[in-house]
Tab-separated table of C-alpha atoms in Angstrom:
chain	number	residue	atom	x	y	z
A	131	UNK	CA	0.000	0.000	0.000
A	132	UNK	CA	1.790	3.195	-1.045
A	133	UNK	CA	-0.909	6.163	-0.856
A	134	UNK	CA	-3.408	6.830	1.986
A	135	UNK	CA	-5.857	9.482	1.739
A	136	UNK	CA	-6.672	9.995	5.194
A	137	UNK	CA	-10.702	11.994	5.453
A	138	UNK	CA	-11.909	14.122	8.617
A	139	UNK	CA	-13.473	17.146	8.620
A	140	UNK	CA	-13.197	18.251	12.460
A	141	UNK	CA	-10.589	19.024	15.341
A	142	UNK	CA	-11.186	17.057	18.445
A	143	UNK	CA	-9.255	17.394	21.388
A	144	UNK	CA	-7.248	13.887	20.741
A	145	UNK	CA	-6.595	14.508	17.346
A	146	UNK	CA	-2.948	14.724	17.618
A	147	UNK	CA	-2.828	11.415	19.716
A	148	UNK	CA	-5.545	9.437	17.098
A	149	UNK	CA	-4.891	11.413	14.159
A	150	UNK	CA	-1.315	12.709	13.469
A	151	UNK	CA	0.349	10.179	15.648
A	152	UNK	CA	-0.819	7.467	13.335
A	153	UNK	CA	-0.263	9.568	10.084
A	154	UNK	CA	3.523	10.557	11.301
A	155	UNK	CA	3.760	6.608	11.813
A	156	UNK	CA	2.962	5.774	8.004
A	157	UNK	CA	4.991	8.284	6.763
A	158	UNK	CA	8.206	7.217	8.361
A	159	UNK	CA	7.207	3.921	7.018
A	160	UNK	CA	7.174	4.818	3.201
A	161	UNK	CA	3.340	5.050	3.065
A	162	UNK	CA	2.551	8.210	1.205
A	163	UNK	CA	-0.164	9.910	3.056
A	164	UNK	CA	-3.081	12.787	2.025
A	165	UNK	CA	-4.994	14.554	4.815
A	166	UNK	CA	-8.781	15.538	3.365
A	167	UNK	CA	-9.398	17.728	6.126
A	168	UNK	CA	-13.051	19.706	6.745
A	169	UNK	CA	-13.244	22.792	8.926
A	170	UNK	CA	-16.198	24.957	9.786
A	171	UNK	CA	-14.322	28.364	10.583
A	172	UNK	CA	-10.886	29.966	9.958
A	173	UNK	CA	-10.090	29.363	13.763
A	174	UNK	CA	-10.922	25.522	13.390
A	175	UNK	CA	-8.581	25.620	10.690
A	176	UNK	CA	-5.886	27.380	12.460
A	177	UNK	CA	-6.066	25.273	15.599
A	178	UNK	CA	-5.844	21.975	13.058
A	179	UNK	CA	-2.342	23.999	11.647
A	180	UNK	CA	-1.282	24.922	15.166
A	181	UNK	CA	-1.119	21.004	16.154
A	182	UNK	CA	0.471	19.536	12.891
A	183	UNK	CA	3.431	22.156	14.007
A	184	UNK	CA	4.743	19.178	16.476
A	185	UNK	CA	4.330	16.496	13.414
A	186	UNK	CA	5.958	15.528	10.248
A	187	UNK	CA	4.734	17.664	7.215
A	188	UNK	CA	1.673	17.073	5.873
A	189	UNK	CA	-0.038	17.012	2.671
A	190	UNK	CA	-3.503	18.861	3.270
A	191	UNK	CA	-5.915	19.425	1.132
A	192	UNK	CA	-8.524	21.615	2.918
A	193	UNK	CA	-12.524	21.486	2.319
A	194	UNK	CA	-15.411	23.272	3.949
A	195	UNK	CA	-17.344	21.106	6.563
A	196	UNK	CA	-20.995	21.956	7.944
A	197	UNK	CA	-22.292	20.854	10.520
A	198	UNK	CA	-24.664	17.508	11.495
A	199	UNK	CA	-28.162	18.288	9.516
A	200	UNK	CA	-29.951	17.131	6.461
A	201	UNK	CA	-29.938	20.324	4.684
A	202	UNK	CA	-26.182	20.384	5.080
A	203	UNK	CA	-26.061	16.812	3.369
A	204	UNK	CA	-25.533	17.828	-0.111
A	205	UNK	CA	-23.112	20.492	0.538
A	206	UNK	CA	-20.708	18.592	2.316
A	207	UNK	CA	-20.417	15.678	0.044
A	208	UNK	CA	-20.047	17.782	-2.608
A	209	UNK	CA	-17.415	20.140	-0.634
A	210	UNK	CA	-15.451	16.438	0.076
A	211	UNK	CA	-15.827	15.950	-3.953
A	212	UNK	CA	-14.404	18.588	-5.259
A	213	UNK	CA	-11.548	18.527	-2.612
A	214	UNK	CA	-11.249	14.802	-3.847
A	215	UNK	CA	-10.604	15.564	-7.330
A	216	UNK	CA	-7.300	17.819	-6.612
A	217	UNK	CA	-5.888	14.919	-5.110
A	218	UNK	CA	-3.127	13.291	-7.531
A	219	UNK	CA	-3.506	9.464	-7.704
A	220	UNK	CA	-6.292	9.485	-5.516
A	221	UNK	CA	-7.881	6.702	-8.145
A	222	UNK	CA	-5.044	4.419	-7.017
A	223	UNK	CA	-5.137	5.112	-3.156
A	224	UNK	CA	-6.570	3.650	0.178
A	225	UNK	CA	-9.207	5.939	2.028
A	226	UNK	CA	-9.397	5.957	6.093
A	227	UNK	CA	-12.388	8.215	7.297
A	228	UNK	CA	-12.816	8.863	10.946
A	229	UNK	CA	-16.058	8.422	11.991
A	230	UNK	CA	-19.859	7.084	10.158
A	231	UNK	CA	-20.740	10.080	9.863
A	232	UNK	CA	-17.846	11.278	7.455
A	233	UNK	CA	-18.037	7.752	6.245
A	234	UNK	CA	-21.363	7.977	5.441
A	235	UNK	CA	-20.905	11.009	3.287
A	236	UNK	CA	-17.708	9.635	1.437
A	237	UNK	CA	-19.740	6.521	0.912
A	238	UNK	CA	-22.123	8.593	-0.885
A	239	UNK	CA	-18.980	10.505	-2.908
A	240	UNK	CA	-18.453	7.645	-4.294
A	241	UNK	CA	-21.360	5.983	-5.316
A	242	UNK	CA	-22.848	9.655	-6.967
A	243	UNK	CA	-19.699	9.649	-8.829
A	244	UNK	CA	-19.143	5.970	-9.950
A	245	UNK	CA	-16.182	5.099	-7.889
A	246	UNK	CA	-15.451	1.430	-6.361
A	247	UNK	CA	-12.172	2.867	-4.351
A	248	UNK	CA	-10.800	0.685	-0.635
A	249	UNK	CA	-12.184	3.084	2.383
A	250	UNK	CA	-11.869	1.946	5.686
A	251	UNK	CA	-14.522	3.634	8.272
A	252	UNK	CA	-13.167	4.153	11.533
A	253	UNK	CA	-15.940	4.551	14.433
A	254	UNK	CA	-14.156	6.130	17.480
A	255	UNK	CA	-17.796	5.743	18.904
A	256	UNK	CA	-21.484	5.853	18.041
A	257	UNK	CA	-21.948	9.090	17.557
A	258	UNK	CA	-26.157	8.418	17.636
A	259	UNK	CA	-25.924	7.165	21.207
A	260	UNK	CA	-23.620	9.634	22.452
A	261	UNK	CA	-26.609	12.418	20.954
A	262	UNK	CA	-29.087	10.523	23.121
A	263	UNK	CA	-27.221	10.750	26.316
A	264	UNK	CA	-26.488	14.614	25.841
A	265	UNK	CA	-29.771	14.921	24.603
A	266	UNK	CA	-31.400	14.082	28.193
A	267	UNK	CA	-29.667	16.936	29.668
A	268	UNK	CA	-30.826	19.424	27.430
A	269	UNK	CA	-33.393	22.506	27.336
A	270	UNK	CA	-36.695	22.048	25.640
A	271	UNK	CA	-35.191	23.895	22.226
A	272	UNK	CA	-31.735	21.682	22.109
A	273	UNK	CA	-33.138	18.499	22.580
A	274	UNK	CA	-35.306	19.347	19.628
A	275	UNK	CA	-32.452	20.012	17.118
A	276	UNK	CA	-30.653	17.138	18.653
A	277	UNK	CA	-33.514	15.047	17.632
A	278	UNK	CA	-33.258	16.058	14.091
A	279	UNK	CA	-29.359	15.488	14.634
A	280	UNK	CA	-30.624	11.789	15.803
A	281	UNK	CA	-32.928	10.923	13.095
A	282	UNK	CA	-30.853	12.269	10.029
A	283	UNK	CA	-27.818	9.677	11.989
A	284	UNK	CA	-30.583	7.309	11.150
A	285	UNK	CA	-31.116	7.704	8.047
A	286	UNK	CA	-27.237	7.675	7.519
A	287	UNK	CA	-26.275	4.622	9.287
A	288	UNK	CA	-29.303	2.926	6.790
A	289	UNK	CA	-27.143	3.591	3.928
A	290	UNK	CA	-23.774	3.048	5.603
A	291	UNK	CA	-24.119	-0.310	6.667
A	292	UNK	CA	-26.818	-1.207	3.515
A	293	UNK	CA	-25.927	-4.280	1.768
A	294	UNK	CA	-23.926	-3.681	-1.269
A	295	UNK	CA	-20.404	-4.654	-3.510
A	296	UNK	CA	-18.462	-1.363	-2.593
A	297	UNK	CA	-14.900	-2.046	-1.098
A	298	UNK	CA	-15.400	-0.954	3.031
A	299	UNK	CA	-14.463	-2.106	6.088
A	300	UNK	CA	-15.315	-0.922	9.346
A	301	UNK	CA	-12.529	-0.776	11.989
A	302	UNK	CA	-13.927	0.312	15.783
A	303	UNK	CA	-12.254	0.926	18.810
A	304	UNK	CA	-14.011	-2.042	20.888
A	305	UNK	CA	-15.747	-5.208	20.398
A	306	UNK	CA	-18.964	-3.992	22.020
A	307	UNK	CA	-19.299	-1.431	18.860
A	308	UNK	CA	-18.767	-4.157	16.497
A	309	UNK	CA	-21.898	-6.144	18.086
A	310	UNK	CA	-23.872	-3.330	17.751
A	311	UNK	CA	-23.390	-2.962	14.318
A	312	UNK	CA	-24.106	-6.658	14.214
A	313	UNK	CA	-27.089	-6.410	16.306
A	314	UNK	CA	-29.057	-3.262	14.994
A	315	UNK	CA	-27.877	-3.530	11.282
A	316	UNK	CA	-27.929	-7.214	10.135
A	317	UNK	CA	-27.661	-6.244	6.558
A	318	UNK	CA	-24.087	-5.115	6.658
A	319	UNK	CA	-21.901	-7.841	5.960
A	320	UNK	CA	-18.377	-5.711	5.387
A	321	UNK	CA	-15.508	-6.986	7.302
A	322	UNK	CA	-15.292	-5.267	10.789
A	323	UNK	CA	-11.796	-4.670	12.556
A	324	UNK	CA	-11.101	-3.563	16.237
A	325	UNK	CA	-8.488	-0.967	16.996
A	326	UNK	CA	-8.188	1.348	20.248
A	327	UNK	CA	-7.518	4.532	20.913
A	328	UNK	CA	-3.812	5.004	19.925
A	329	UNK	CA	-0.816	6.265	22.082
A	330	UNK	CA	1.867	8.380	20.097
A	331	UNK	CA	5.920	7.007	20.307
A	332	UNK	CA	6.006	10.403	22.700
A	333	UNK	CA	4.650	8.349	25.198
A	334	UNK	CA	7.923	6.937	27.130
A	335	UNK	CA	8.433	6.722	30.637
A	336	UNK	CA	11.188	8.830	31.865
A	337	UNK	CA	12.483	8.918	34.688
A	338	UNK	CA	14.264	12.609	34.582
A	339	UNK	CA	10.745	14.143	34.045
A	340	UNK	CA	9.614	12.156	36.965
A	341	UNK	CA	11.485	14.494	39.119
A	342	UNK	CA	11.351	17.424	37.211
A	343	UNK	CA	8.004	17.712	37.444
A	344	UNK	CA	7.157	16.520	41.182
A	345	UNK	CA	9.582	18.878	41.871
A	346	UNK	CA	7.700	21.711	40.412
A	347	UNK	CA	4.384	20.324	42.291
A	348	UNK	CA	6.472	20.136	45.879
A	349	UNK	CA	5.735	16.329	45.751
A	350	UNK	CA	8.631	13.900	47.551
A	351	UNK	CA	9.611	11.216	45.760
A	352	UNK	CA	8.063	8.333	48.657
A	353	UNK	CA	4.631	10.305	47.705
A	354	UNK	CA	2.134	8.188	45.825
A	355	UNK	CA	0.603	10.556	43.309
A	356	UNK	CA	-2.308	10.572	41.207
A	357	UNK	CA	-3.488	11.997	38.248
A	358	UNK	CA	-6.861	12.775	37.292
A	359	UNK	CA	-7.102	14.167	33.376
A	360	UNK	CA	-10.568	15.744	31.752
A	361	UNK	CA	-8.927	17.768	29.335
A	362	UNK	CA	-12.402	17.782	27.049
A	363	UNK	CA	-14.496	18.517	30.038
A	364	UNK	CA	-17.453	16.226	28.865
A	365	UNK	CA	-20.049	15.600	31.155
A	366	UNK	CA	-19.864	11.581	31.779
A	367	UNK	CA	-16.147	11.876	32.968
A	368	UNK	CA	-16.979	12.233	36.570
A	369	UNK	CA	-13.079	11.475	37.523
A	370	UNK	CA	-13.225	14.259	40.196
A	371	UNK	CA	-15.858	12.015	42.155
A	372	UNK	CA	-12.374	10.516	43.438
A	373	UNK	CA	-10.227	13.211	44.346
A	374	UNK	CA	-11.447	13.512	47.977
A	375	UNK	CA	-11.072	9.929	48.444
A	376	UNK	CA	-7.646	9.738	47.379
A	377	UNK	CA	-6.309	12.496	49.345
A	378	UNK	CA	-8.116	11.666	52.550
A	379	UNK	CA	-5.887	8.164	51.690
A	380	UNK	CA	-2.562	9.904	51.336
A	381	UNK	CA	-2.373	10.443	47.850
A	382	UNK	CA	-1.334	13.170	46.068
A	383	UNK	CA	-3.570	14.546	43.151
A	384	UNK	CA	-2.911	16.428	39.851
A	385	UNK	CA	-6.455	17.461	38.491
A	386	UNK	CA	-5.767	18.604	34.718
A	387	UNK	CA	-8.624	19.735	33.965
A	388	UNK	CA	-10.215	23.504	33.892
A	389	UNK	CA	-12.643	22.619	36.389
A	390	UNK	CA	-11.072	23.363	39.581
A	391	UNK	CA	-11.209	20.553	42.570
A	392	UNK	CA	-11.098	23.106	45.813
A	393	UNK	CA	-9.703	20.282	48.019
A	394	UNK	CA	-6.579	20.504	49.865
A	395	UNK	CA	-3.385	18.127	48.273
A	396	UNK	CA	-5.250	18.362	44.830
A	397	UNK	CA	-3.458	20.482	42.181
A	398	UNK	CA	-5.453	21.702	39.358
A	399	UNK	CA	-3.940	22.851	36.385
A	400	UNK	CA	-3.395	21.978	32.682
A	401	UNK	CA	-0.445	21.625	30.842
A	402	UNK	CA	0.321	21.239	26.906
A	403	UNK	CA	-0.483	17.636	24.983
A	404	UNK	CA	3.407	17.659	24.386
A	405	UNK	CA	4.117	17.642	28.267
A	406	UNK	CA	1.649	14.918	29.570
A	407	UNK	CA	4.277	12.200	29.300
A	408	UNK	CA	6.495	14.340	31.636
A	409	UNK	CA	3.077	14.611	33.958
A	410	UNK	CA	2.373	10.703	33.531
A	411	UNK	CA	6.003	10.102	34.304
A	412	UNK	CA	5.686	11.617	37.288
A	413	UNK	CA	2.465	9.792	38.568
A	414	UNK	CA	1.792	6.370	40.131
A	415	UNK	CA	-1.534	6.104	39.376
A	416	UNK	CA	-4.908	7.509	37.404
A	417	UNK	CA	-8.093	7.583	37.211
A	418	UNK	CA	-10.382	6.901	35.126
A	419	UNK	CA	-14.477	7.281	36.152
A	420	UNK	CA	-17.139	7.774	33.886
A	421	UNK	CA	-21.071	6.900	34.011
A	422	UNK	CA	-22.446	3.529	33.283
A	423	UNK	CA	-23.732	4.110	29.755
A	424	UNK	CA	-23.283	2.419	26.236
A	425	UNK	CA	-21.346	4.978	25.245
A	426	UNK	CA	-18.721	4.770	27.778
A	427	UNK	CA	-18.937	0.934	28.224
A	428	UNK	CA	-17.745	0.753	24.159
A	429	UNK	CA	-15.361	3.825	24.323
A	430	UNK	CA	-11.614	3.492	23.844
A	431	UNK	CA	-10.423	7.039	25.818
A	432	UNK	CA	-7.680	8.069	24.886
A	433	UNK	CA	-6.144	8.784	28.130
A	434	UNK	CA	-6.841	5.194	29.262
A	435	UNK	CA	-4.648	4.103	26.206
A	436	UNK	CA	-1.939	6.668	27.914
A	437	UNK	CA	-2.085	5.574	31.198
A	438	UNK	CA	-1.552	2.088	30.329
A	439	UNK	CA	1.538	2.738	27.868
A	440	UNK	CA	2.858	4.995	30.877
A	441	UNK	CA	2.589	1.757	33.190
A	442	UNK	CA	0.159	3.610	35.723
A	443	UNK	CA	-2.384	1.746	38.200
A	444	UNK	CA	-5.362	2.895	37.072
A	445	UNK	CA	-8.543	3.268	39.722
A	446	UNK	CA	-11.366	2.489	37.733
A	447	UNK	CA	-15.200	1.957	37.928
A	448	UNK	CA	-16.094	-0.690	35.603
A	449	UNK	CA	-17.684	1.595	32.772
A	450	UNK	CA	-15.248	0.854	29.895
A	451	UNK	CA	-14.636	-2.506	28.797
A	452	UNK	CA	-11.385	-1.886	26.627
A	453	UNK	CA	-9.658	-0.501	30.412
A	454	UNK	CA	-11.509	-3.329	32.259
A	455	UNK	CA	-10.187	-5.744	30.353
A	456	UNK	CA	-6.498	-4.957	30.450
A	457	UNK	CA	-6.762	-4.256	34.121
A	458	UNK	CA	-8.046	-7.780	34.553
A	459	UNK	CA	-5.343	-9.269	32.042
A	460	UNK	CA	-2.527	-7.263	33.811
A	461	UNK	CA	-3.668	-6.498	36.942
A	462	UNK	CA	-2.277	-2.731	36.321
A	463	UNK	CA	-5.299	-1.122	38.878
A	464	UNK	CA	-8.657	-1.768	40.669
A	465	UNK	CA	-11.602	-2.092	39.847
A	466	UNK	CA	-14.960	-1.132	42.100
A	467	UNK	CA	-18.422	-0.071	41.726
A	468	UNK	CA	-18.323	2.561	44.199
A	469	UNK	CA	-15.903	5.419	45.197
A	470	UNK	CA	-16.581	3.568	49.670
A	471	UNK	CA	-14.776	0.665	47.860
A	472	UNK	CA	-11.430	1.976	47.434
A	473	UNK	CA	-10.546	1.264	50.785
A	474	UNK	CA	-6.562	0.059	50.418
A	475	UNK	CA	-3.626	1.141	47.517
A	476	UNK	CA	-0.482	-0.021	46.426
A	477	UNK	CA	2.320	1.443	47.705
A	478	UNK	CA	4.361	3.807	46.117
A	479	UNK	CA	7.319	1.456	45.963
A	480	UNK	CA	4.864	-1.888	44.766
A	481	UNK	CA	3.350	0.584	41.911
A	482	UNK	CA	7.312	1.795	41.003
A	483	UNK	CA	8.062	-1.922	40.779
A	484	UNK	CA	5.811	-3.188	38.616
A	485	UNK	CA	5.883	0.011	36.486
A	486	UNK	CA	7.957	-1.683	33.551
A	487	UNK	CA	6.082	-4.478	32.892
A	488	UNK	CA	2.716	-2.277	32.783
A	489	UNK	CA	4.575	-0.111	30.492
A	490	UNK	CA	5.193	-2.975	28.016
A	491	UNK	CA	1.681	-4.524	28.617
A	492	UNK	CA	0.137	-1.165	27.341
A	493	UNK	CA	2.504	-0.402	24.642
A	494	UNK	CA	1.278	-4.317	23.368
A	495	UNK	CA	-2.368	-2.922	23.192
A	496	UNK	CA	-2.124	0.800	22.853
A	497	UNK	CA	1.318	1.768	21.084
A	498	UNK	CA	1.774	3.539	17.430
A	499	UNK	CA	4.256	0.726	16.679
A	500	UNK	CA	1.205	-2.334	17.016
A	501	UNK	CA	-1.432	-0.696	16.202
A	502	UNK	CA	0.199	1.346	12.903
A	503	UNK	CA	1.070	-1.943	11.788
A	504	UNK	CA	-2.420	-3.568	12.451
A	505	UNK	CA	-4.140	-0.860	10.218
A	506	UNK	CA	-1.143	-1.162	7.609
A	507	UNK	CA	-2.393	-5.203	7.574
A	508	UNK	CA	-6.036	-3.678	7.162
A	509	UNK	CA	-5.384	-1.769	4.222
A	510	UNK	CA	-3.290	-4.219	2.503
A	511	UNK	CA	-7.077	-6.694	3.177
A	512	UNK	CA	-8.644	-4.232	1.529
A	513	UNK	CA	-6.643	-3.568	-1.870
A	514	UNK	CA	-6.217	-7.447	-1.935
């Protein structure tokens, strides 16, 4: 496979860690690579430029992207044609689209304009059931646009997964998302592929940043400390449920978040995506703590996939299944129902012990270098 023409038309706040971390991967292994990008507003576009400043250069060809409507339908399939069509070679390449949403309209691309061409469909989630759950927290006015959002999914996901001869695949970032497909669309019979949330080569444990950085925080090195990281701020990451119990145990906390935790021995602040491996060096443990909803229980977070590759024990609630299951395979944290139920820790010196052999356990599942070679394999299925 020489040419990928990689398709998204948004920022999100882990695109450097899911996007250009797998894109700077393929380059540097002879794969030539095309980023179809959509943005909605100059300042989208500039914060999309701002992060591809730490990455390899990039050939971008930029489009116009609309929001999540039917009206907007037309306008951004033809916005992705046109930006298509300036792409050398595209005729000869491998598409990746990120999310079944974009998917759905590139789908479309090609079968208005005759075109048979590999794509592989990445769902990072399910975007309709993540609309429900914000939907139930809305105002009279938003849950009725959401509900138009909702039902125009619908109709997408009808044609997405219809049953036809194009060339797709579906890759997801959990088993559970797979079965859904499965489950509520019994017509699609493309092959389906599981990949995680990836965690860039950045991610290294090192042991000079340790101290830099507890230094900075005033934290001794016979400390146990803890991060807690909810960088996006969405409303099912309840990770600051935990703080108090932590600290009233001994640990030390670093909240990175915006949100301020006003409890003594927690330290809120936020740093750059280029420093959190200095930050994750310098814990022992995380936390990860969301509500008990599909959504969550299929996610892949991204900072789960960190923790693990940074060999931290990770205090977790049983929400996700991806970080339940590689707890339970490597015993790298706890797992309880209840915040009462984390009644006893590790010690600093156990956790510091162990920490190499998490690190290699989560660079297995998580890491650039395993799971940039799975897709590789996935688009070498699909051409063949």
């Amino acid at each position: 496979m020489k040419h990928l023409i990689y398709v998204t038309i948004s920022d999100v706040s882990v695109y450097e860690s899911q996007v250009l971390a797998l894109l700077d991967y393929l380059q540097t292994h002879d794969v030539k690579v095309t980023l179809l990008q959509g943005y909605k507003s100059e300042e989208d576009k500039q914060a999309v430029v701002k992060k591809m400043e730490n990455h390899l250069p990039l050939k971008t060809v930029w489009v116009k992207a609309f929001p999540v409507y039917p009206f907007n339908k037309k306008k951004l399939v033809d916005s992705l044609y046109q930006g298509l069509i300036t792409i050398d070679g595209y005729h000869e390449a491998v598409f990746h689209v990120r999310n079944e949403y974009v998917g759905n309209a590139m789908k479309c691309v090609f079968q208005q304009h005759g075109l048979n061409l590999p794509m592989l469909i990445d769902i990072r989630g399910v975007i309709y059931e993540e609309l429900k759950y914000k939907q139930s927290q809305m105002s009279f006015l938003r849950k009725a646009l959401f509900q138009i959002q909702c039902s125009y999914l619908k109709a997408c996901y009808k044609n997405l997964f219809a049953k036809d001869n194009m060339r797709i695949a579906f890759t997801s970032v959990s088993p559970m998302i797979n079965d859904y497909i499965s489950e509520n669309y019994s017509s699609c019979q493309y092959p389906k592929y599981i990949h995680p949330n990836i965690v860039g080569s950045q991610f290294v444990y090192d042991e000079a940043k340790r101290q830099e950085i507890r230094q900075r925080y005033g934290i001794a090195e016979n400390e146990t400390l803890a991060v807690c990281s909810t960088g996006g701020n969405a409303v099912w990451q309840k990770d600051y449920l935990v703080v108090k119990r932590l600290v009233e145990m001994g640990v030390k906390v670093i909240n990175l978040s915006k949100k301020t935790v006003d409890i003594e021995g927690c330290i809120t602040t936020t740093v750059p995506f280029t420093e959190m491996p200095a930050v994750l060096s310098a814990a022992d443990m995380a936390v990860l703590w969301r509500d008990d909803t599909f959504m969550n229980n299929s996610a892949s977070p991204s900072k789960f996939s960190e923790f693990a590759s940074m060999g931290l024990y990770v205090i977790h609630n049983k929400t996700v299944k991806v970080a339940v299951d590689h707890i339970q395979a490597t015993g790298a944290g706890c797992l309880v129902d209840e915040v009462e139920e984390i009644t006893s820790l590790p010690s600093c010196e156990e956790l510091r012990y162990n920490r190499q052999r998490w690190c290699e356990a989560g660079l297995s599942a998580f890491g650039v270098e395993s799971l940039g070679q799975s897709y590789m394999r996935t688009y070498d299925n699909l051409l063949n």
